mmCIF file of C-alpha atoms in Angstrom:
data_model
loop_
_atom_site.group_PDB
_atom_site.id
_atom_site.type_symbol
_atom_site.label_atom_id
_atom_site.label_comp_id
_atom_site.label_asym_id
_atom_site.label_seq_id
_atom_site.Cartn_x
_atom_site.Cartn_y
_atom_site.Cartn_z
ATOM 1 C CA UNK A 281 -84.895 -54.450 45.437
ATOM 2 C CA UNK A 282 -81.712 -54.744 47.509
ATOM 3 C CA UNK A 283 -79.910 -58.031 48.074
ATOM 4 C CA UNK A 284 -78.129 -58.248 51.411
ATOM 5 C CA UNK A 285 -75.934 -61.058 52.704
ATOM 6 C CA UNK A 286 -74.760 -61.559 56.263
ATOM 7 C CA UNK A 287 -71.846 -63.736 57.370
ATOM 8 C CA UNK A 288 -72.295 -64.281 61.097
ATOM 9 C CA UNK A 289 -71.039 -66.432 63.956
ATOM 10 C CA UNK A 290 -74.069 -68.603 64.571
ATOM 11 C CA UNK A 291 -72.894 -72.125 65.300
ATOM 12 C CA UNK A 292 -74.028 -75.019 67.501
ATOM 13 C CA UNK A 293 -71.600 -73.773 70.171
ATOM 14 C CA UNK A 294 -72.361 -70.021 69.955
ATOM 15 C CA UNK A 295 -74.974 -67.837 71.568
ATOM 16 C CA UNK A 296 -77.492 -65.548 69.904
ATOM 17 C CA UNK A 297 -75.562 -62.255 70.187
ATOM 18 C CA UNK A 298 -74.343 -61.979 66.597
ATOM 19 C CA UNK A 299 -77.708 -63.113 65.233
ATOM 20 C CA UNK A 300 -79.643 -60.641 67.390
ATOM 21 C CA UNK A 301 -77.360 -57.770 66.437
ATOM 22 C CA UNK A 302 -77.658 -58.503 62.710
ATOM 23 C CA UNK A 303 -81.436 -58.902 62.839
ATOM 24 C CA UNK A 304 -81.611 -55.480 64.517
ATOM 25 C CA UNK A 305 -79.143 -54.021 61.986
ATOM 26 C CA UNK A 306 -81.296 -55.424 59.195
ATOM 27 C CA UNK A 307 -84.061 -52.928 60.079
ATOM 28 C CA UNK A 308 -82.173 -50.151 58.252
ATOM 29 C CA UNK A 309 -82.893 -51.835 54.903
ATOM 30 C CA UNK A 310 -86.228 -51.649 53.059
ATOM 31 C CA UNK A 311 -88.659 -54.409 54.034
ATOM 32 C CA UNK A 312 -88.798 -55.763 50.489
ATOM 33 C CA UNK A 313 -85.030 -56.433 50.446
ATOM 34 C CA UNK A 314 -83.861 -59.983 49.854
ATOM 35 C CA UNK A 315 -82.001 -61.083 52.971
ATOM 36 C CA UNK A 316 -79.497 -63.939 53.039
ATOM 37 C CA UNK A 317 -77.576 -65.297 56.028
ATOM 38 C CA UNK A 318 -74.554 -67.597 55.918
ATOM 39 C CA UNK A 319 -74.348 -69.532 59.189
ATOM 40 C CA UNK A 320 -73.218 -72.898 60.481
ATOM 41 C CA UNK A 321 -76.578 -73.722 62.069
ATOM 42 C CA UNK A 322 -80.156 -72.987 60.930
ATOM 43 C CA UNK A 323 -81.775 -69.716 61.938
ATOM 44 C CA UNK A 324 -85.081 -70.494 63.666
ATOM 45 C CA UNK A 325 -88.378 -68.697 63.119
ATOM 46 C CA UNK A 326 -87.280 -66.346 60.308
ATOM 47 C CA UNK A 327 -89.517 -66.855 57.283
ATOM 48 C CA UNK A 328 -88.263 -64.047 55.013
ATOM 49 C CA UNK A 329 -84.573 -64.899 55.373
ATOM 50 C CA UNK A 330 -82.710 -67.253 53.054
ATOM 51 C CA UNK A 331 -80.333 -69.208 55.292
ATOM 52 C CA UNK A 332 -77.300 -70.934 53.793
ATOM 53 C CA UNK A 333 -75.877 -73.401 56.282
ATOM 54 C CA UNK A 334 -72.258 -73.636 55.164
ATOM 55 C CA UNK A 335 -68.893 -72.424 56.353
ATOM 56 C CA UNK A 336 -68.186 -69.107 54.558
ATOM 57 C CA UNK A 337 -65.423 -70.607 52.401
ATOM 58 C CA UNK A 338 -67.757 -73.334 51.104
ATOM 59 C CA UNK A 339 -70.522 -70.826 50.409
ATOM 60 C CA UNK A 340 -68.131 -68.595 48.434
ATOM 61 C CA UNK A 341 -67.106 -71.526 46.237
ATOM 62 C CA UNK A 342 -70.688 -72.439 45.293
ATOM 63 C CA UNK A 343 -72.246 -68.961 45.222
ATOM 64 C CA UNK A 344 -73.136 -67.446 41.838
ATOM 65 C CA UNK A 345 -74.931 -64.304 43.054
ATOM 66 C CA UNK A 346 -73.897 -60.692 43.604
ATOM 67 C CA UNK A 347 -75.177 -58.608 46.510
ATOM 68 C CA UNK A 348 -75.705 -54.914 47.142
ATOM 69 C CA UNK A 349 -74.513 -55.154 50.760
ATOM 70 C CA UNK A 350 -72.441 -57.672 52.641
ATOM 71 C CA UNK A 351 -72.267 -57.600 56.425
ATOM 72 C CA UNK A 352 -69.681 -59.572 58.366
ATOM 73 C CA UNK A 353 -70.239 -60.150 62.085
ATOM 74 C CA UNK A 354 -67.872 -63.017 62.730
ATOM 75 C CA UNK A 355 -64.610 -63.723 64.512
ATOM 76 C CA UNK A 356 -63.991 -66.611 62.123
ATOM 77 C CA UNK A 357 -63.648 -64.613 58.874
ATOM 78 C CA UNK A 358 -60.006 -64.199 57.870
ATOM 79 C CA UNK A 359 -58.645 -61.285 55.874
ATOM 80 C CA UNK A 360 -58.410 -63.481 52.761
ATOM 81 C CA UNK A 361 -62.027 -64.617 53.131
ATOM 82 C CA UNK A 362 -63.094 -61.003 53.659
ATOM 83 C CA UNK A 363 -61.454 -60.053 50.338
ATOM 84 C CA UNK A 364 -63.412 -62.843 48.607
ATOM 85 C CA UNK A 365 -66.663 -61.624 50.163
ATOM 86 C CA UNK A 366 -65.894 -58.093 48.946
ATOM 87 C CA UNK A 367 -65.791 -59.399 45.360
ATOM 88 C CA UNK A 368 -69.480 -60.433 45.545
ATOM 89 C CA UNK A 369 -70.715 -57.235 47.282
ATOM 90 C CA UNK A 370 -70.950 -53.624 46.155
ATOM 91 C CA UNK A 371 -70.584 -52.442 49.764
ATOM 92 C CA UNK A 372 -69.089 -54.427 52.629
ATOM 93 C CA UNK A 373 -69.598 -53.656 56.323
ATOM 94 C CA UNK A 374 -67.531 -55.434 58.958
ATOM 95 C CA UNK A 375 -68.753 -55.310 62.551
ATOM 96 C CA UNK A 376 -65.778 -55.585 64.871
ATOM 97 C CA UNK A 377 -66.607 -55.524 68.534
#
């Protein structure tokens, strides 16, 4: 079973674009995969998604897990934070639009 973690821009002041894109992207993974999202506001209506509501830096300090895939879809992630995310993921994908 794959473990996937997303770091996305989904905040009280953002729209749904990053969330929608990542939910669509998520369809490439097997349905039984464990999906985790790191956001700054709760994801509504998604029952099979573990949602951590923390800034990425806080999440990385408290996280003890490793993931098969990490996906970043965020303007807020710095290069240093991206390197820290890479340490907890076998494969890292950064979406840069």
